[in-house]
XYZ file of C-alpha atoms in Angstrom:
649
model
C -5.423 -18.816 -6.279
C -3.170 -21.767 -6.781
C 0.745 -21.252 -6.713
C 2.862 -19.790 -9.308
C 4.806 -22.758 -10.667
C 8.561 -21.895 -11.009
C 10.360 -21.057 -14.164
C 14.344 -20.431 -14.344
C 15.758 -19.453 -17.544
C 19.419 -18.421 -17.935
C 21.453 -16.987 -21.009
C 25.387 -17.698 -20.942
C 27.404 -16.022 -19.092
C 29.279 -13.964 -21.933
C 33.097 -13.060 -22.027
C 34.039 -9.277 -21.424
C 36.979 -9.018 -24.127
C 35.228 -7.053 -26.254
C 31.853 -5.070 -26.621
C 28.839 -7.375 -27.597
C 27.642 -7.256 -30.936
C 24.016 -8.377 -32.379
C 24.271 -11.792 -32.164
C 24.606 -11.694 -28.145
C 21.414 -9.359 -28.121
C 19.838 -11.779 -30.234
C 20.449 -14.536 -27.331
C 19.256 -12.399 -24.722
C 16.267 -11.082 -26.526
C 15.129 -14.788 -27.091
C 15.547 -15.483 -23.332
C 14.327 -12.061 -22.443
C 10.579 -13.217 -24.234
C 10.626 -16.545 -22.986
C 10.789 -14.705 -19.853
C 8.026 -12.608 -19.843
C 6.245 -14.868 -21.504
C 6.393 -16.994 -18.742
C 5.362 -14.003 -16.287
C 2.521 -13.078 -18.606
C 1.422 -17.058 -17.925
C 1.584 -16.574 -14.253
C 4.677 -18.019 -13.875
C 7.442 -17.752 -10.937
C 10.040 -16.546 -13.389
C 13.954 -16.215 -12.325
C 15.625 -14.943 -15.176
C 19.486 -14.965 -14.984
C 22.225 -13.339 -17.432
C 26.079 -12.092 -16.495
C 29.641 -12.096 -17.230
C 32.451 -14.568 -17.411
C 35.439 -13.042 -16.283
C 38.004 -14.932 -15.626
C 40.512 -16.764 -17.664
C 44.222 -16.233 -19.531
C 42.480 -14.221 -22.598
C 41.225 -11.612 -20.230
C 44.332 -11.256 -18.218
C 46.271 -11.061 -21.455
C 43.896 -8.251 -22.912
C 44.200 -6.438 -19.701
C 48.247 -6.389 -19.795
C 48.060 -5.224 -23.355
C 45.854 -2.450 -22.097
C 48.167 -1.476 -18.641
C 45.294 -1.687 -16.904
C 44.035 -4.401 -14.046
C 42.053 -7.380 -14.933
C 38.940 -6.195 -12.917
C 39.258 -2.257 -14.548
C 39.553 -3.900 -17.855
C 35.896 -6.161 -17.460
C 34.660 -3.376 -15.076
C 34.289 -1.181 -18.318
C 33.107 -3.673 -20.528
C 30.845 -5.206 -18.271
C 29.024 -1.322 -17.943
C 28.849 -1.850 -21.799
C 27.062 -5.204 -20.971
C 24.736 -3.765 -18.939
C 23.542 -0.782 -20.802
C 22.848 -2.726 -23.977
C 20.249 -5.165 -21.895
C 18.898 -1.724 -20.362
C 18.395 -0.332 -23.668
C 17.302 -3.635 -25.130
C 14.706 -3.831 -22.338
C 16.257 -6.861 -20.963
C 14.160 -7.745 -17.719
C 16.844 -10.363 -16.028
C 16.044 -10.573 -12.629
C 19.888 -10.923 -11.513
C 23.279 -10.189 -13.359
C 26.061 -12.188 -12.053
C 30.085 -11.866 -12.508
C 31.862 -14.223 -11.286
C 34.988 -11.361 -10.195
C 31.988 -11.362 -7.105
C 32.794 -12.616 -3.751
C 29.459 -14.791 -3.654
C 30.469 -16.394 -6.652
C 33.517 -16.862 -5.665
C 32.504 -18.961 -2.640
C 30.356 -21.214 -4.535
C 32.981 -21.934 -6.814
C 35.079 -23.078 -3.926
C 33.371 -24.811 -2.458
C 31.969 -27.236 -5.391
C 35.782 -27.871 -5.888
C 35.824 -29.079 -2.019
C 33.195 -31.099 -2.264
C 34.023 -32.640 -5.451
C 37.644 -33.216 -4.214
C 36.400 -34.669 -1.053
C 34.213 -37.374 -2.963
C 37.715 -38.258 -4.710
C 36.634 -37.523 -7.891
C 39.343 -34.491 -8.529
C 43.188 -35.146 -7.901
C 46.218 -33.561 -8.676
C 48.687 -34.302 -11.870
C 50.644 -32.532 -14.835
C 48.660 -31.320 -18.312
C 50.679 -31.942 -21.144
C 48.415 -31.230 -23.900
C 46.806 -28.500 -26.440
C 45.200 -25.123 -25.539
C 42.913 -22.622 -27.394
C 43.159 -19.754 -25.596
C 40.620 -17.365 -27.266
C 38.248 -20.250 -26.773
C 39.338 -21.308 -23.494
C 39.597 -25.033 -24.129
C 41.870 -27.984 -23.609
C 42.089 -30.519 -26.911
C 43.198 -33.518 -27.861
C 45.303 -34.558 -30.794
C 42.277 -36.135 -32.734
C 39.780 -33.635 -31.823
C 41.563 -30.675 -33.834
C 40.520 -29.622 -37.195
C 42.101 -30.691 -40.870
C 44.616 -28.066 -40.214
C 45.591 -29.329 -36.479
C 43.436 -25.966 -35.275
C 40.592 -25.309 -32.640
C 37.346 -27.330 -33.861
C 35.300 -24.435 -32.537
C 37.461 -21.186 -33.444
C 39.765 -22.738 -36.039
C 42.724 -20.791 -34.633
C 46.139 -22.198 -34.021
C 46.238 -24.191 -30.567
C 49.261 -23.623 -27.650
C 50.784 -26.919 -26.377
C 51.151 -26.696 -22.437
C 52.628 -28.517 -19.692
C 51.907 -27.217 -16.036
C 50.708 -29.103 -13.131
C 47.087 -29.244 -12.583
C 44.117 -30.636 -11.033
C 41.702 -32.561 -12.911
C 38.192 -33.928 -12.494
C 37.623 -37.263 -13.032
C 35.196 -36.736 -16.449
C 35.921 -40.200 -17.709
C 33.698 -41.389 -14.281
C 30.393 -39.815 -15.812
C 30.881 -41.147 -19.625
C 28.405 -44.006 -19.423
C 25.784 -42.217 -17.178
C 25.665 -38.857 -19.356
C 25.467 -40.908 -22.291
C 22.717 -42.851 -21.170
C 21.237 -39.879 -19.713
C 21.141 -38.158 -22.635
C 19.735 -40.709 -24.478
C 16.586 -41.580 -22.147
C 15.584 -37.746 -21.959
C 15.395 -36.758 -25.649
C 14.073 -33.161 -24.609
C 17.311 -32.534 -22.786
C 19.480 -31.359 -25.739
C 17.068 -29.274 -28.634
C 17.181 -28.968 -31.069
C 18.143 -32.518 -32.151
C 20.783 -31.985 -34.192
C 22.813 -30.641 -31.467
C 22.012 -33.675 -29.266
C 23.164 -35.944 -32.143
C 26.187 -33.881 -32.228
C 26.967 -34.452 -28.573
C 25.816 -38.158 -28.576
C 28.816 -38.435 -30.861
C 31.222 -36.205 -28.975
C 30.747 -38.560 -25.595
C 30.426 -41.956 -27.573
C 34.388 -40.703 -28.708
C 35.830 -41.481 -25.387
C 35.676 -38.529 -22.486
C 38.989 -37.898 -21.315
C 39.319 -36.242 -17.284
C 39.373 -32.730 -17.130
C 41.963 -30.181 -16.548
C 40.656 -27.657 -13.771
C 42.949 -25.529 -12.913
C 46.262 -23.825 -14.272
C 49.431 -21.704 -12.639
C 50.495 -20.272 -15.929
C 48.368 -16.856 -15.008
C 46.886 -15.695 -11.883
C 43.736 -13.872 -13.088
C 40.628 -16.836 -11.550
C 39.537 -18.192 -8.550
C 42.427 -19.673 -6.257
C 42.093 -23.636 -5.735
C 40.719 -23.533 -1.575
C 43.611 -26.045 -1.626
C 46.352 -24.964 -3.192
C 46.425 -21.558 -3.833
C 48.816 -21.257 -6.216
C 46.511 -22.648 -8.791
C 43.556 -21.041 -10.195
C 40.667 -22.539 -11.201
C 39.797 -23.437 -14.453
C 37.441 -20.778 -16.277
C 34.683 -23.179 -17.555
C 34.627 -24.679 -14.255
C 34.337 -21.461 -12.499
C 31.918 -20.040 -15.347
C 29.516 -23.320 -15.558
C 28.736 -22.958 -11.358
C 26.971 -19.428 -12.398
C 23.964 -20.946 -12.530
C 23.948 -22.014 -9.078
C 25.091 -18.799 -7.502
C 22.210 -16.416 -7.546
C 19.573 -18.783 -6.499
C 20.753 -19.257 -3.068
C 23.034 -22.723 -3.354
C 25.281 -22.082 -0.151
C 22.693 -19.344 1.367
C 19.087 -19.938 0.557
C 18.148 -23.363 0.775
C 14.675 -23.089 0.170
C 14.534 -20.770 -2.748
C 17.386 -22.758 -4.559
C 15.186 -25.984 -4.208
C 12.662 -23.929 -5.665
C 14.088 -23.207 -8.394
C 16.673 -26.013 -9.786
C 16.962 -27.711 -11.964
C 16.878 -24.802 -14.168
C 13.760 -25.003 -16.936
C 16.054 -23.657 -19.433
C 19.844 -23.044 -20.001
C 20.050 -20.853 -23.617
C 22.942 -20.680 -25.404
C 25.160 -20.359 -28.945
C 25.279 -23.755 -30.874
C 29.296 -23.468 -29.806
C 29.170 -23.852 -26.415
C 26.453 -26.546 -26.111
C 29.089 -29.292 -25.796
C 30.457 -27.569 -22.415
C 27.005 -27.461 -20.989
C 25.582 -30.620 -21.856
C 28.622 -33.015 -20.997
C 31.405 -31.065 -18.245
C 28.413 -29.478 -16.977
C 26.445 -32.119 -16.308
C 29.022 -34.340 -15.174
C 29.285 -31.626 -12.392
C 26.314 -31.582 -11.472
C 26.900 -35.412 -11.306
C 29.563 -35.310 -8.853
C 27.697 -32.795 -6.625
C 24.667 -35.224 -6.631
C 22.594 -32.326 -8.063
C 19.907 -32.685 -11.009
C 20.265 -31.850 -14.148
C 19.080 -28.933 -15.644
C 15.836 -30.031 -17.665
C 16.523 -28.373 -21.308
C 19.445 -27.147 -22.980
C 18.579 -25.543 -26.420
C 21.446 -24.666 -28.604
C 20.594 -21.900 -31.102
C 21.765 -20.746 -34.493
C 24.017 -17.784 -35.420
C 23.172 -14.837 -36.868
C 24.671 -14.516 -40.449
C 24.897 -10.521 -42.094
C 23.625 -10.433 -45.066
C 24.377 -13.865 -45.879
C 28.222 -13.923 -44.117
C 29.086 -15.118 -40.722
C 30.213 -11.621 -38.217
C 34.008 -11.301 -38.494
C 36.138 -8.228 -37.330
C 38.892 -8.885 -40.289
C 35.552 -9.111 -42.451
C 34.436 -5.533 -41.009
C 30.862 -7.007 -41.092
C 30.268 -6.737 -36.583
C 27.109 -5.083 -36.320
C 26.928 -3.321 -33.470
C 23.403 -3.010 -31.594
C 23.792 0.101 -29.821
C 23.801 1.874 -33.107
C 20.907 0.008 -34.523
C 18.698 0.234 -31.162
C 19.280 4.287 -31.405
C 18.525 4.447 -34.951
C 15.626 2.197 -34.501
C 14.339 1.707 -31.757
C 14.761 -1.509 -29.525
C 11.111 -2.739 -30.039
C 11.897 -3.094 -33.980
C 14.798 -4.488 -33.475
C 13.930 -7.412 -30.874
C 10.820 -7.739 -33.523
C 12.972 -8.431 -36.311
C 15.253 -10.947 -34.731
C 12.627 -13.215 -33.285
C 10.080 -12.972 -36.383
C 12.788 -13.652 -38.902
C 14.750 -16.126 -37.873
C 13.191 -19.381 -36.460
C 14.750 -20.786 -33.376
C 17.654 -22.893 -33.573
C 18.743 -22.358 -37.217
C 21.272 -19.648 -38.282
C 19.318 -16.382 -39.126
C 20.530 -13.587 -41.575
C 20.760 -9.832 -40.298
C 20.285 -7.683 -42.918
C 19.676 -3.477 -42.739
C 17.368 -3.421 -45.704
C 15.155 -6.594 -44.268
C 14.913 -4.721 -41.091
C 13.741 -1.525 -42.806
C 11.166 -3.451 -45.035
C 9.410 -5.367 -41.836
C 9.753 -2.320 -39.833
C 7.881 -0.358 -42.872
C 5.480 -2.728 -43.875
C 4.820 -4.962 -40.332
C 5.198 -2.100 -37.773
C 4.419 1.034 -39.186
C 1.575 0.083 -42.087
C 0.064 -3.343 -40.290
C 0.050 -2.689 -36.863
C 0.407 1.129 -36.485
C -1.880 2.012 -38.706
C -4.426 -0.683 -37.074
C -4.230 1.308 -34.030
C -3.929 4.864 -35.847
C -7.222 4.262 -37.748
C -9.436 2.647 -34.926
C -8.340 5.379 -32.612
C -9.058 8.074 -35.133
C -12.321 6.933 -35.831
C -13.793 6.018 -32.508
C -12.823 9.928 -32.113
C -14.334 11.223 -35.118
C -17.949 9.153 -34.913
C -17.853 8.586 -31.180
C -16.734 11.241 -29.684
C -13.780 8.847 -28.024
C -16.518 7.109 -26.227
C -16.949 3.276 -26.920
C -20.594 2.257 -26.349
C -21.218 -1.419 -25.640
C -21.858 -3.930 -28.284
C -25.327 -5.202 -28.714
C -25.631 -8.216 -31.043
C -22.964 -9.157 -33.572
C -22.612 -9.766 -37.505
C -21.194 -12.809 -38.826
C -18.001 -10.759 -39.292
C -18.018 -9.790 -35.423
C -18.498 -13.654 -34.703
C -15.495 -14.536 -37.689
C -13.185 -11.507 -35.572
C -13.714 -13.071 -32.359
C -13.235 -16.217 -33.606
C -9.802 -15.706 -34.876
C -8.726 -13.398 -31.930
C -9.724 -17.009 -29.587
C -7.657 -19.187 -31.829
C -4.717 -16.622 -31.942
C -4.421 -16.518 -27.819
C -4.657 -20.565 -27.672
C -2.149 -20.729 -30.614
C 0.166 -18.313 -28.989
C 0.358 -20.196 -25.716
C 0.559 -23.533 -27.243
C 3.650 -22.447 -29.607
C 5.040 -20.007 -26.961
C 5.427 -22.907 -24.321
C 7.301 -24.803 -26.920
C 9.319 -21.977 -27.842
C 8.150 -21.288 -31.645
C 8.891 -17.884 -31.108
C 8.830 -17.059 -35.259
C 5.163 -18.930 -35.788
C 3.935 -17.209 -32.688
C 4.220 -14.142 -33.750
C 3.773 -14.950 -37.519
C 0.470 -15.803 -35.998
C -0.301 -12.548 -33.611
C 0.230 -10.622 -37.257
C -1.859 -12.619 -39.015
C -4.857 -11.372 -36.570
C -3.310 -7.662 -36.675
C -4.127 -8.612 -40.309
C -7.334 -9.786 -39.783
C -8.315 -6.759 -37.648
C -7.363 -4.739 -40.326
C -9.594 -6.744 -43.010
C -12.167 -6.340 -40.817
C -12.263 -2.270 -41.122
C -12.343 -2.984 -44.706
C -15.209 -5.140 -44.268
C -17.724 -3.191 -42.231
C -16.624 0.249 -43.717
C -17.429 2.162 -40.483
C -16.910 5.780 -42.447
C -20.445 4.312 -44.207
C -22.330 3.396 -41.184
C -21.334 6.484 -39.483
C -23.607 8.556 -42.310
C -26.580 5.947 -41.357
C -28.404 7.060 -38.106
C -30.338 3.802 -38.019
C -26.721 1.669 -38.063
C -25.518 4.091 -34.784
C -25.093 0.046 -33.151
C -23.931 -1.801 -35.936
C -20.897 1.205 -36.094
C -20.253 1.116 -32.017
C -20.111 -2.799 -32.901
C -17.164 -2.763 -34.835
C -15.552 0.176 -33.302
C -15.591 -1.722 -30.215
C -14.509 -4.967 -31.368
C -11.452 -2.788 -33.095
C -10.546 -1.467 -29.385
C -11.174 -4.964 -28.170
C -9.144 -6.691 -30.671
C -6.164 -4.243 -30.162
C -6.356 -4.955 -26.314
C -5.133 -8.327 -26.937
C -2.703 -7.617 -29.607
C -0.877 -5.263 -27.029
C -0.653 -8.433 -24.481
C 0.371 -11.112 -26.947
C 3.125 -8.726 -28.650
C 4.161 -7.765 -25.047
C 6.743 -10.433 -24.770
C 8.531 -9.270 -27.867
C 8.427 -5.757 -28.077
C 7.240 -4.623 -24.484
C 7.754 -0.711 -25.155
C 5.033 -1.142 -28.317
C 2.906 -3.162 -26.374
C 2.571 -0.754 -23.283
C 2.087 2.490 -25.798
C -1.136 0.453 -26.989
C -2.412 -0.019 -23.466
C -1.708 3.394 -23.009
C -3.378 4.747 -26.014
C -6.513 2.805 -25.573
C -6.825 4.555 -22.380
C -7.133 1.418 -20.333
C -7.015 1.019 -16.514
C -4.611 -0.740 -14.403
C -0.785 -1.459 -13.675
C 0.274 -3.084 -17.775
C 2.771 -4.934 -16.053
C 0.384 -7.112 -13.952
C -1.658 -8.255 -16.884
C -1.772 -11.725 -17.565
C -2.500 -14.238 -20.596
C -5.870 -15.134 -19.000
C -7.109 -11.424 -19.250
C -7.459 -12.238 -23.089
C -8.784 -15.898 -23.194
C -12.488 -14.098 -22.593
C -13.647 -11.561 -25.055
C -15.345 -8.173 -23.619
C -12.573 -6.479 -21.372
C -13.572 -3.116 -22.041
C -16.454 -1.788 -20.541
C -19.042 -0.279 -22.260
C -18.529 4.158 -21.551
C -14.955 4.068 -21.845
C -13.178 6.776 -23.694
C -9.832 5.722 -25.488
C -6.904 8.106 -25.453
C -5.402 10.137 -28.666
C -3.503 8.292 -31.254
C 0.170 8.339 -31.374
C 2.353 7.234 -34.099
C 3.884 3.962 -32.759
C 6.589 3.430 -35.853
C 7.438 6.641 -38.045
C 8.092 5.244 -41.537
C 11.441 4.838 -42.856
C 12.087 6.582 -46.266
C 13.953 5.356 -48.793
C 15.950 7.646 -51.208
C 14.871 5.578 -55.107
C 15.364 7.146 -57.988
C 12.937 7.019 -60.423
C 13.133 4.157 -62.630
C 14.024 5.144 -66.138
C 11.199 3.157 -68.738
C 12.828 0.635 -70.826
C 11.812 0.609 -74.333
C 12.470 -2.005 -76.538
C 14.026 -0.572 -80.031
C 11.253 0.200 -82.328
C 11.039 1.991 -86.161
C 8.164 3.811 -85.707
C 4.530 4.021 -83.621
C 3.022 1.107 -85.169
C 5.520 -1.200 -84.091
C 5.274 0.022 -80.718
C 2.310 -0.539 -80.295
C 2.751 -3.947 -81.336
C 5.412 -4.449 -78.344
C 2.924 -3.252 -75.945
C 0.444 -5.521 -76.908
C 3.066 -8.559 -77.204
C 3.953 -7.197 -73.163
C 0.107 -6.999 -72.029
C -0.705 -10.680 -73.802
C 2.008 -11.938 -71.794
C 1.080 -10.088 -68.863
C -2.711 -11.871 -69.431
C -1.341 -15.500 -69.465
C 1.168 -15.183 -66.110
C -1.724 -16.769 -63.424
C -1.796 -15.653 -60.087
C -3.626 -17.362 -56.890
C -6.780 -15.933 -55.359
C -4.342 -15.667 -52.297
C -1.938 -13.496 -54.082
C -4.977 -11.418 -54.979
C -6.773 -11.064 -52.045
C -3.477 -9.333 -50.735
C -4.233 -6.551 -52.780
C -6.361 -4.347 -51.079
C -8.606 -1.645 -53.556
C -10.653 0.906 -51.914
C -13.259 3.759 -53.148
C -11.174 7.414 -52.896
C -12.072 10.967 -53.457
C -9.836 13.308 -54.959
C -8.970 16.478 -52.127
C -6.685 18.358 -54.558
C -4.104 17.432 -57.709
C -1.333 19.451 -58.630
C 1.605 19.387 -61.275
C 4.933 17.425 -59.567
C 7.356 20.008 -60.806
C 9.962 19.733 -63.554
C 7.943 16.474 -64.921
C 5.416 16.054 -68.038
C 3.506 13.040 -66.737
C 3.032 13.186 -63.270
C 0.254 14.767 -60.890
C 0.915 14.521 -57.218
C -3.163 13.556 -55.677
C -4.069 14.370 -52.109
C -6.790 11.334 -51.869
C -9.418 11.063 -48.737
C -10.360 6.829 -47.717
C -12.397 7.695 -45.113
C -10.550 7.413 -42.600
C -7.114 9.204 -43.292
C -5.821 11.431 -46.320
C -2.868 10.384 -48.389
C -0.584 12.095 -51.015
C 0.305 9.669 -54.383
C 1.933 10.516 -57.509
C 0.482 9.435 -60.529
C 1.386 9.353 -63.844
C -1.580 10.883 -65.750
C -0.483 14.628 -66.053
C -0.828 14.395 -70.197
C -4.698 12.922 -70.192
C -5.866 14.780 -67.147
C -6.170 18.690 -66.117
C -5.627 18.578 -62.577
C -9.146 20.525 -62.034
C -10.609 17.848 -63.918
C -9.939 15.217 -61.008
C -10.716 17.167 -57.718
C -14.439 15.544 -56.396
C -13.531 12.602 -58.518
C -14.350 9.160 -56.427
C -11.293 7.198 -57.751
C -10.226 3.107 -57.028
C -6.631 2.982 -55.344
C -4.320 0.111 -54.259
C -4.092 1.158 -50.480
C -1.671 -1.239 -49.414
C 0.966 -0.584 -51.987
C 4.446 -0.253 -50.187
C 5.473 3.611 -50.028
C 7.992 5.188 -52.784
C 9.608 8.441 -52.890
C 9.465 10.386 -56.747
C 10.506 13.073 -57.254
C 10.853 14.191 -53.079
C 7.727 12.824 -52.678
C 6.291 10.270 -50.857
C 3.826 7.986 -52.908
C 1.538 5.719 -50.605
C -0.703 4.090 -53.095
C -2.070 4.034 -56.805
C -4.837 5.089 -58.515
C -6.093 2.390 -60.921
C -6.485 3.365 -64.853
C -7.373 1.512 -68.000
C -5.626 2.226 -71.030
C -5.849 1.862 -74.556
C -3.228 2.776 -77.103
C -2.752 6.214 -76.140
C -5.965 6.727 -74.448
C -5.926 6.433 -70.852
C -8.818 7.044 -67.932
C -8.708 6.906 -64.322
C -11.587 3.899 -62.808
C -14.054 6.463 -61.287
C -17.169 4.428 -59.285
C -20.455 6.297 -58.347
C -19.852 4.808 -54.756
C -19.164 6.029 -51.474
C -15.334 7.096 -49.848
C -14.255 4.195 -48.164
C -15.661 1.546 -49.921
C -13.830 -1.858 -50.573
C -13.117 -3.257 -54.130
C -13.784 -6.645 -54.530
């Protein structure tokens, strides 16, 4: 077996002033899938996250409270570290720099930097964002003489200082930058910074005496160091840079540094330029992503519009949530968080594509075999087209996962969950269980179902691990989830023939929505015969608006029988329908209470839209329609001499 090959990812290091709100979890949940995709590659991984606590803001904060600086980030910090627990972050270390291991490292970059002559003592005169942390120049501030990156009022200063010697690295970051084009993604942040540098780099203030609250200068204690300074070293800390030589060559440069589009510029020009004076490499990516917008407006307290995950992730679930960030918003551009967006993808992607995959192939390996999957013999062109896609999926994934297309990658994993569930729809398995002499053909396809669901649960296990894990469970399948790996899914055939699957589960409950039954609009007419005229005016329109035989084939019709039909109460028109499709029972309302006794329908084998998006009327939830044709007031449900469970094409 050859070596794992080393893989260090890091998130920033994020500020304890306040609690975190969605837009942190949404950096750590991109870096927390990277991650385990990574491990699920047979990678080395050494995944990093922590706290930057140091810094003017934070002693400020603390003072306001009456409370120390390290009991004021203590408590936040537990905040911190609750939200990756209940996110499922798996970091493999959390730092803060308030720790005594930091704290050395720190120190000793400054001596060594100092002693190469490239820091040296003077007076700052100058501008200062404190909320931000950052030193400015005149010509750097925004139209209104504010913070470029905050756009709140700067502080002039004047205190001695140290400074590092910036302006020495202009030239060979620059030129850096420019020969490794994968060093700053996406591109329009390494434009941006290309820019910045090509400005003029001034030296860099790295240490105040205005505040105490940082890491004492090992020379000069009366100064502190310099927060970004202190905070930028992080990454060197946990991996062993003073105490484990071999495990820190191991794993720097780092593979990946992830952060918010506003903090690239500190780690892809002071950062580097560190690492420059310490005769260290450079890390070998930087990607600056995108913030997340609600519902269309950038997060704000005076705007009231913070999300806060902790509520969401309780209300939700984590898995739903970490789906919906990474699916909807493609990597690098801002994303919009919106509750009603989540709700739909949670409805229609988690609970009626996926969960109901698993629900139905579970419930029917149960009802025609007993639990028991019996080895496949042979296979149908649409067992060959299955297998097919599930091969081109896995490559896909891995190809788009190493390059950190988190959004297609999954976009792609659904598009087989889709596929999987075409392919029920396709071999009707509630027929071929009534044919003795197709006993194969059915343990076929319930096989391939099992099979196909065995590798959705390993490619979605980077994004939603709890989901992924309750499939493994449910199909009953042996060994440790945690040690599988990608290549376990690059062969077909993992199950063996004999094995019995566990009992089904409901992996995503479905969120109701309250709607209120849409009143009909009429158009004003005189008397019946010009209403009829409006409704055939409405339907020729409706015959002349094209639609693509892609939009069609998303419509999904299958052959029902009517269980029972009752009266919805307090209405004239409607009929609420218990409907069997083989392989699950439904309830729908339908509004044909005034042409049909509900006697009249029971035993009837009806065509119904079984992929309709769930309504409540009337208290009750709809899932589906039956299909009718009408004329003038004449109206009859489509009833097919054809067998429950049969597709519509």
């Amino acid at each position: 077996m050859s070596e794992k090959k080393p893989f260090y990812i890091t998130t920033p290091i994020y500020y304890p002033s306040a609690k975190l709100h969605i837009g942190h979890a949404y950096c750590t949940t991109i870096a927390d899938s990277i991650a385990r995709y990574h491990r699920l590659a047979g990678d080395d991984v050494f995944f990093l996250t922590g706290s930057d606590e140091h810094g003017q803001k934070i002693q400020q904060k603390a003072e306001e409270a009456g409370i120390t600086p390290i009991e004021y980030t203590d408590k936040i910090v537990a905040g911190f570290q609750n939200l990756w627990k209940k996110l499922n972050i798996s970091n493999d270390d959390f730092i803060r720099t308030t720790e005594k291991r930091h704290e050395k490292v720190v120190q000793e970059i400054f001596r060594r930097i100092y002693a190469k002559g490239d820091i040296y003592k003077g007076s700052y005169k100058g501008l200062y964002c404190t909320p931000c942390e950052s030193y400015w120049t005149e010509h750097q501030l925004d139209e209104n003489g504010c913070c470029p990156d905050c756009g709140r009022p700067v502080q002039e200063v004047s205190e001695e200082a140290y400074f590092f010697k910036m302006s020495n690295y202009q030239d060979k970051i620059l030129a850096y930058i420019e020969e490794h084009p994968d060093f700053i993604q996406p591109v329009s942040r390494r434009n941006e910074m290309i820019n910045f540098i090509k400005q003029g780099l001034e030296d860099l203030c790295i240490s105040r005496t205005s505040f105490d609250w940082g890491i004492p200068v090992p020379i000069d204690e009366k100064h502190v160091i310099y927060v970004w300074f202190d905070a930028l070293t992080n990454y060197l800390t946990p991996i062993g840079f003073l105490d484990d030589q071999e495990k820190f060559n191991k794993f720097w440069p780092a593979d990946l540094h992830l952060v918010g589009k506003e903090i690239v510029r500190f780690h892809t020009i002071i950062w580097p330029c560190i690492l420059m004076a310490l005769d260290l490499p450079l890390p070998k990516k930087v990607y600056g992503h995108g913030w997340l917008i609600v519902d269309g407006d950038k997060m704000s307290k005076s705007k009231g519009n913070v999300i806060d995950p902790i509520g969401l992730i309780d209300e939700f679930g984590a898995d739903a949530i970490r789906y919906f960030l990474l699916r909807e918003i493609n990597l690098g551009q801002d994303g919009n968080f919106s509750r009603d967006a989540l709700i739909g993808r949670i409805n229609s992607d988690l609970a009626n594509d996926l969960g109901n995959l698993l629900h139905r192939t579970l419930n029917m390996v149960g009802k025609f075999q007993d639990g028991i999957l019996t080895a496949p013999q042979g296979e149908s062109e649409v067992d060959k087209s299955l297998k097919a896609d599930a091969a081109e999926t896995v490559a896909y994934f891995a190809e788009n996962m190493e390059k950190m297309e988190l959004s297609l990658s999954i976009k792609k994993v659904w598009a087989f969950i889709s596929r999987a569930n075409k392919y029920i729809d396709e071999t009707a398995p509630w027929a071929l269980a009534k044919d003795e002499s197709k006993k194969q053909e059915l343990a076929n396809v319930m096989y391939n179902l099992a099979e196909s669901l065995r590798h959705i649960s390993v490619l979605i296990s980077p994004f939603m691990p709890v989901t992924a894990e309750r499939i493994w469970q449910q199909l009953n399948l042996s060994g440790k989830f945690a040690d599988v790996q990608l290549e376990d899914i690059k062969t077909w055939g993992g199950i063996e023939g004999g094995h019995k699957v566990g009992t089904p589960e409901q992996l995503f409950p479905r969120i109701e929505v309250e709607k209120e039954e849409a009143a009909p609009v009429k158009a004003p007419v005189k008397n019946k015969k010009q209403e009829r005229k409006v409704k055939q005016e409405n339907l020729a329109a409706a015959d002349t608006e094209e639609i693509s035989i892609d939009e069609f084939s998303k419509i999904h019709l299958r052959v029902v029988r009517v269980i029972s039909a009752e009266p919805v109460p307090k209405t004239e028109k409607l009929l609420k329908l218990t409907v069997d499709l083989g392989d699950e029972q439904r309830e729908i309302v339908s509004g044909i209470a005034k042409h049909y006794d509900p006697a009249d329908l029971v035993g009837k084998n009806v065509v119904m839209v079984i992929n309709l998006k769930p309504a409540k009327i009337r208290g009750i939830v709809s899932h589906g329609m039956v299909l009718a044709a009408s004329k003038g007031d004449e109206l009859q449900v489509l009833s097919v001499d054809m067998p429950v469970g049969s597709t519509v094409r």
